[in-house]
Every structure is written in structure tokens, then in C-alpha cells.
Coordinates of C-alpha atoms and ligand atoms in Angstrom, one line a residue:
M191 CA 2.6 8.9 43.5
M192 CA 4.4 5.8 42.1
Q193 CA 1.3 3.8 42.8
A194 CA -0.9 6.2 41.0
R195 CA 1.3 6.1 38.0
A196 CA 1.4 2.3 38.0
L197 CA -2.4 2.3 37.8
L198 CA -2.5 4.8 35.0
V199 CA -0.6 2.7 32.5
P200 CA -3.1 -0.2 32.4
A201 CA -6.0 2.3 32.3
A202 CA -4.5 3.9 29.2
L203 CA -4.1 0.5 27.6
V204 CA -7.7 -0.4 28.4
L205 CA -8.9 2.7 26.6
G206 CA -7.5 1.5 23.3
G207 CA -7.8 -2.1 24.5
A208 CA -10.3 -3.4 22.1
G209 CA -8.2 -2.2 19.2
L210 CA -4.8 -2.6 20.7
G211 CA -2.4 -4.1 18.2
C212 CA 0.9 -3.2 16.9
A213 CA 1.2 -3.2 13.2
T214 CA 2.7 -6.4 11.9
T215 CA 2.8 -5.6 8.2
G216 CA 6.0 -4.7 6.4
V217 CA 4.7 -1.3 5.5
N218 CA 3.7 -0.5 9.1
K219 CA 6.5 -2.3 10.8
G220 CA 7.5 -0.4 13.9
D221 CA 4.5 1.9 13.9
V222 CA 2.0 1.6 16.7
N223 CA -1.6 2.1 15.6
L224 CA -4.1 1.7 18.5
V225 CA -7.0 1.2 16.1
S226 CA -7.3 -2.4 15.0
V227 CA -7.4 -3.3 11.3
Q228 CA -10.9 -4.7 11.9
E229 CA -12.1 -1.5 13.5
E230 CA -10.5 0.6 10.8
W231 CA -12.3 -1.5 8.1
D232 CA -15.6 -1.3 9.9
L233 CA -15.3 2.5 10.3
G234 CA -14.2 2.8 6.6
N235 CA -17.2 0.8 5.4
Q236 CA -19.6 3.0 7.3
L237 CA -18.0 6.1 5.9
A238 CA -18.0 4.7 2.4
A239 CA -21.7 3.9 2.6
D240 CA -22.4 7.5 3.7
I241 CA -20.1 9.0 1.0
A242 CA -22.0 6.9 -1.6
K243 CA -25.2 8.5 -0.5
Q244 CA -24.0 12.1 -0.3
A245 CA -21.2 12.4 -3.0
K246 CA -21.8 12.2 -6.7
I247 CA -20.2 8.8 -7.5
V248 CA -20.0 8.1 -11.2
A249 CA -22.5 5.2 -11.7
D250 CA -21.3 4.0 -15.1
P251 CA -20.4 0.3 -14.5
A252 CA -17.6 0.5 -17.1
V253 CA -16.0 3.4 -15.2
K254 CA -16.3 1.5 -11.9
A255 CA -14.8 -1.6 -13.4
Y256 CA -11.9 0.3 -14.9
V257 CA -11.0 2.3 -11.8
S258 CA -11.3 -0.9 -9.7
T259 CA -8.9 -2.7 -12.0
M260 CA -6.4 0.1 -11.7
G261 CA -6.7 0.1 -7.9
E262 CA -6.5 -3.7 -7.6
K263 CA -3.4 -3.7 -9.7
I264 CA -1.6 -1.6 -7.0
V265 CA -3.1 -3.5 -4.1
A266 CA -2.0 -6.8 -5.7
A267 CA 1.6 -5.4 -6.0
A268 CA 1.6 -4.8 -2.2
R269 CA 0.6 -8.4 -1.3
H270 CA 4.1 -9.3 -0.3
D271 CA 4.5 -6.7 2.3
S272 CA 1.1 -5.8 3.7
E273 CA -1.6 -8.0 5.2
L274 CA -4.0 -5.1 4.4
A275 CA -3.7 -5.9 0.7
A276 CA -5.6 -9.2 1.3
L277 CA -8.7 -7.2 2.5
P278 CA -11.5 -5.9 0.3
W279 CA -10.8 -2.4 -1.2
T280 CA -13.1 -0.2 -3.2
F281 CA -12.3 2.4 -5.9
D282 CA -14.7 5.0 -7.2
V283 CA -14.8 8.1 -9.4
I284 CA -16.5 11.2 -7.9
D285 CA -18.1 13.6 -10.4
D286 CA -16.4 16.8 -9.4
P287 CA -14.3 19.2 -11.5
Q288 CA -11.7 19.6 -8.8
I289 CA -8.3 17.9 -9.4
N290 CA -8.4 15.8 -6.3
A291 CA -8.2 12.2 -5.0
F292 CA -8.3 10.8 -1.5
N293 CA -8.2 7.7 0.6
I294 CA -10.3 7.1 3.7
P295 CA -9.5 4.4 6.4
G296 CA -10.5 0.9 5.5
G297 CA -9.3 0.7 1.9
H298 CA -11.5 3.1 0.0
V299 CA -10.0 5.3 -2.7
Y300 CA -11.8 8.1 -4.6
L301 CA -10.5 9.8 -7.8
Y302 CA -12.3 13.0 -9.0
S303 CA -13.4 13.2 -12.6
G304 CA -11.6 16.5 -12.8
L305 CA -8.3 14.7 -12.0
I306 CA -8.9 12.1 -14.7
A307 CA -9.8 14.8 -17.3
Q308 CA -6.5 16.6 -16.5
A309 CA -4.2 13.6 -16.4
R310 CA -2.6 13.0 -19.8
T311 CA -1.6 9.4 -19.5
Y312 CA -2.4 6.1 -17.8
P313 CA 0.8 6.2 -15.6
E314 CA -0.2 9.7 -14.4
V315 CA -3.6 8.4 -13.0
M316 CA -1.9 5.2 -11.8
G317 CA 0.6 7.4 -10.0
V318 CA -2.1 9.1 -8.1
M319 CA -3.8 5.8 -7.4
A320 CA -0.6 4.3 -6.1
H321 CA -0.1 7.3 -3.8
E322 CA -3.6 7.1 -2.4
V323 CA -3.5 3.3 -1.9
S324 CA -0.2 3.8 -0.1
H325 CA -1.7 6.2 2.3
G326 CA -4.3 3.4 3.0
L327 CA -1.7 0.7 3.4
A328 CA 0.4 2.8 5.7
R329 CA -2.8 3.6 7.7
H330 CA -2.1 7.3 7.6
G331 CA -5.8 8.2 8.2
T332 CA -6.2 6.4 11.6
E333 CA -2.6 7.2 12.5
N334 CA -3.2 11.0 12.1
M335 CA -6.7 10.9 13.6
T336 CA -5.2 9.3 16.7
K337 CA -2.4 11.9 16.8
Q338 CA -4.9 14.8 16.4
Y339 CA -7.8 13.7 18.7
G340 CA -6.2 11.1 21.0
I341 CA -6.9 7.4 21.3
A342 CA -9.9 7.8 23.7
I343 CA -11.9 9.8 21.2
V344 CA -10.9 7.7 18.2
A345 CA -11.6 4.5 20.0
G346 CA -15.1 5.8 20.8
L347 CA -15.5 6.8 17.1
V348 CA -14.5 3.4 15.7
L349 CA -16.7 1.6 18.1
G350 CA -19.7 3.8 17.0
K351 CA -20.0 5.5 20.4
N352 CA -19.3 9.0 19.2
P353 CA -22.0 9.8 16.6
A354 CA -21.4 13.6 16.8
M355 CA -17.7 13.2 15.9
Y356 CA -18.6 10.6 13.2
Q357 CA -20.8 13.2 11.5
E358 CA -18.1 15.8 11.8
L359 CA -15.6 13.5 10.2
L360 CA -18.0 12.6 7.4
A361 CA -18.9 16.3 6.8
N362 CA -15.2 17.2 6.7
I363 CA -14.4 14.5 4.1
L364 CA -17.3 15.6 1.9
A365 CA -16.4 19.3 2.2
N366 CA -12.6 19.0 1.9
G367 CA -12.2 15.9 -0.3
A368 CA -9.7 14.5 2.2
I369 CA -9.7 12.8 5.6
M370 CA -7.2 15.4 6.8
K371 CA -4.1 17.2 6.0
F372 CA -1.2 14.7 6.0
S373 CA 2.3 15.5 7.4
R374 CA 5.3 15.9 5.2
N375 CA 6.5 12.5 6.4
A376 CA 3.2 10.8 5.5
E377 CA 3.4 12.3 2.1
R378 CA 7.0 11.1 1.6
E379 CA 6.0 7.6 2.7
A380 CA 3.1 7.5 0.3
D381 CA 5.3 8.7 -2.5
D382 CA 8.0 6.1 -1.7
L383 CA 5.6 3.3 -1.4
G384 CA 3.7 4.5 -4.5
V385 CA 6.9 4.5 -6.6
H386 CA 7.6 1.0 -5.3
Y387 CA 4.2 -0.5 -6.0
L388 CA 3.9 1.1 -9.4
Y389 CA 7.2 -0.4 -10.3
E390 CA 6.2 -3.8 -8.9
A391 CA 2.9 -3.5 -10.9
G392 CA 4.9 -2.9 -14.1
V393 CA 3.7 0.7 -14.6
N394 CA 6.2 3.5 -15.3
P395 CA 6.5 5.4 -11.9
Q396 CA 7.6 8.5 -13.9
G397 CA 3.8 9.0 -14.0
I398 CA 4.0 10.4 -10.5
V399 CA 6.5 13.0 -11.4
D400 CA 4.7 13.9 -14.6
F401 CA 1.5 14.5 -12.8
F402 CA 3.2 16.5 -10.1
R403 CA 4.4 18.7 -12.9
V404 CA 0.9 19.1 -14.2
L405 CA -0.3 20.1 -10.7
M406 CA 2.6 22.6 -10.3
S407 CA 1.8 24.2 -13.7
M408 CA -1.9 24.5 -12.6
Q409 CA -0.9 26.3 -9.5
Q410 CA -0.5 29.3 -11.8
S411 CA -3.2 28.7 -14.4
R412 CA -6.1 27.3 -12.3
P413 CA -5.2 27.6 -8.6
S414 CA -8.8 27.0 -7.3
A415 CA -9.0 23.6 -9.1
I416 CA -6.1 22.2 -7.2
E417 CA -6.7 23.8 -3.8
Q418 CA -8.1 20.7 -2.2
F419 CA -5.4 18.4 -3.3
F420 CA -2.6 20.8 -2.3
S421 CA -4.1 21.5 1.1
S422 CA -4.2 17.8 2.0
H423 CA -1.1 16.7 0.1
P424 CA 1.5 19.5 0.3
L425 CA 3.6 19.5 -2.9
T426 CA 7.0 21.1 -3.1
E427 CA 9.9 21.0 -5.6
D428 CA 11.9 19.0 -3.0
R429 CA 9.2 16.4 -3.0
I430 CA 9.4 16.0 -6.7
Q431 CA 13.2 15.8 -6.6
D432 CA 12.9 13.0 -4.0
V433 CA 10.6 11.0 -6.1
S434 CA 12.8 11.5 -9.2
A435 CA 15.8 10.3 -7.3
R436 CA 14.0 7.2 -6.1
I437 CA 12.8 6.4 -9.6
G438 CA 16.4 6.9 -10.9
A439 CA 17.7 4.3 -8.5
L440 CA 15.3 1.5 -9.6
P441 CA 16.9 -1.3 -11.7
P442 CA 15.7 -1.1 -15.3
K443 CA 12.9 -3.4 -16.3
P444 CA 10.1 -3.2 -18.9
L445 CA 7.4 -0.7 -17.6
A446 CA 4.1 0.2 -19.2
D447 CA 3.6 3.7 -20.4
G448 CA 0.0 3.1 -21.4
E449 CA -3.0 0.8 -21.2
P450 CA -5.2 0.1 -24.2
G451 CA -8.5 0.9 -22.4
F452 CA -7.4 4.2 -20.9
G453 CA -8.6 6.5 -23.6
A454 CA -12.1 4.9 -23.5
F455 CA -12.2 5.2 -19.7
R456 CA -11.4 8.9 -19.9
D457 CA -14.1 9.4 -22.5
R458 CA -16.7 7.6 -20.4
V459 CA -15.7 9.6 -17.3
A460 CA -16.1 12.8 -19.2
K461 CA -19.5 11.7 -20.6
A462 CA -20.7 10.7 -17.1
S463 CA -19.6 14.0 -15.5
T464 CA -22.0 16.8 -15.1
K465 CA -21.5 19.5 -17.7
R466 CA -20.7 22.8 -16.0
Ligands
ZN647 ZN1 -0.8 12.3 -0.1

């Protein structure tokens, strides 16, 4: 019995062997993620290529440039505590009236045109961006996939040996506008990191709270438009209070409440979006 158990341990390690690596970044310190960063980026690039073929990505180069600048500003603010911030990230706008945004493994973030239309200010959109980038930096996608499916299945997936599951994952992302439902803890972590990186980037983190308020009010007026976002990012009054408390504890410094190009960006997104 003892012998059998002793043999089981190395076998379990071998399963995730190719990708075995504890997180060394500040953000992920102490977390064990059995998918290597390289594997995660490879899987993410494959998914992003397929999403580009199947989702309606806004093609306007000015929209792409603006959303990329927004995203890179948050990633740059994370350079000091995450090695993932040095890797290539991509940012896109999806033409969809839903108020949604999501991150997939490997540094890809998508904002829906419906979210950009509904946000009133630059810090509100940057708040969503910071939250989604934070999910990526904290590797919540692969972390949750491993919890849900087990490392053996996920290791096969990242190595390209499980095409059926890959197609299922891709179909899920396209249908639900999310990689999966995140836990309350993952949401709290993405909120905390999001506040921190917004502040570091010099953007008023109050945008996160303001946009939460917009979402809460839409729960009554247009519940179907926020269904996707709420199902993958559960939002509660407690969560809003936590974020407010965290913002209140930050040392005062000059923070941007706007950005000169934001109005033109919103106009271009509206113009590029399908009229419904
Ligand atoms: Zn979230």
C-alpha cells in the first residue's frame, strides 16, 4: 500500500510535468498553476485566432489602436509585480450590444461595443479593462479550468491533444462571452488588482465603482443586456463596498478622470457597430 502510494506521486507530477511550474510572479506568489506560462500563451493564441474568425471583431484600426493603448497602460502598470506583463497582450472590441467583457488565457482581452456605449467615462472603461487584465495576470482562466476539469485533461488541452475539448471550450467562450464563471475570490482578487493597477497607471479607480453602479441600475432596466457579464462576474453590494474601501485607503495623488481621445473612440465604436 505504501509502495503503491509512493509510485502515485511521481506519476501525478508527470501528468502535468511538461507544464509543472509554480508561479513566481508577485501576483501569483503562493499559487500553484500546473499549466506553464508558455503553454497558457500558446493555448491563448490559438483561441484568439479562432475567436478572430468567428466573433465580430471591430476592424477599424483607430478602435484597435485606442483599445490597445488602454490595455497596454494597465499591463505596463503591472510590470513591477508580474512577469506576465512583459509578454505580448492583445485587446479587441467585439461588435455585440451586450454589456460584457472577458479575458481568455494568454493575455487576450475583449470589450463589447455594448459596454463601451453604456460606459459614461474613460475611467469606467479603464476600470473594466483593469479588472479583465487582472484576471489574466492572476491566471484565473487556467487556474479555474484546472480546478474544474483536472490537470490531466487541461494538460492534454494545452498540448493540443484534446481537440474535442478545445472545440467545446471555444464554443463556450463564443456563446457565453466568458471563459467560465469565476469564483467570488477570483472576482475579489481581480477587483483588488484592478484598483491597484488603475491607481499605478494614474487613472481614477473610482471608475470601477461608477461602472458597477451603472450595471446595478441596468439589472432593473435592461436585465438581458447584462446577463452574460453578471453570470461570469457575480456582482453584489458587498463587492462594491469592498472596492470603495480599498480606493478610500489609497494615498492621494493626481488621477485622470478623462482622456482627450475617449469621445472620438466611443463615436468610432458606435459607427463600426452593427445597427440593430
Ligand atoms: Zn471578473
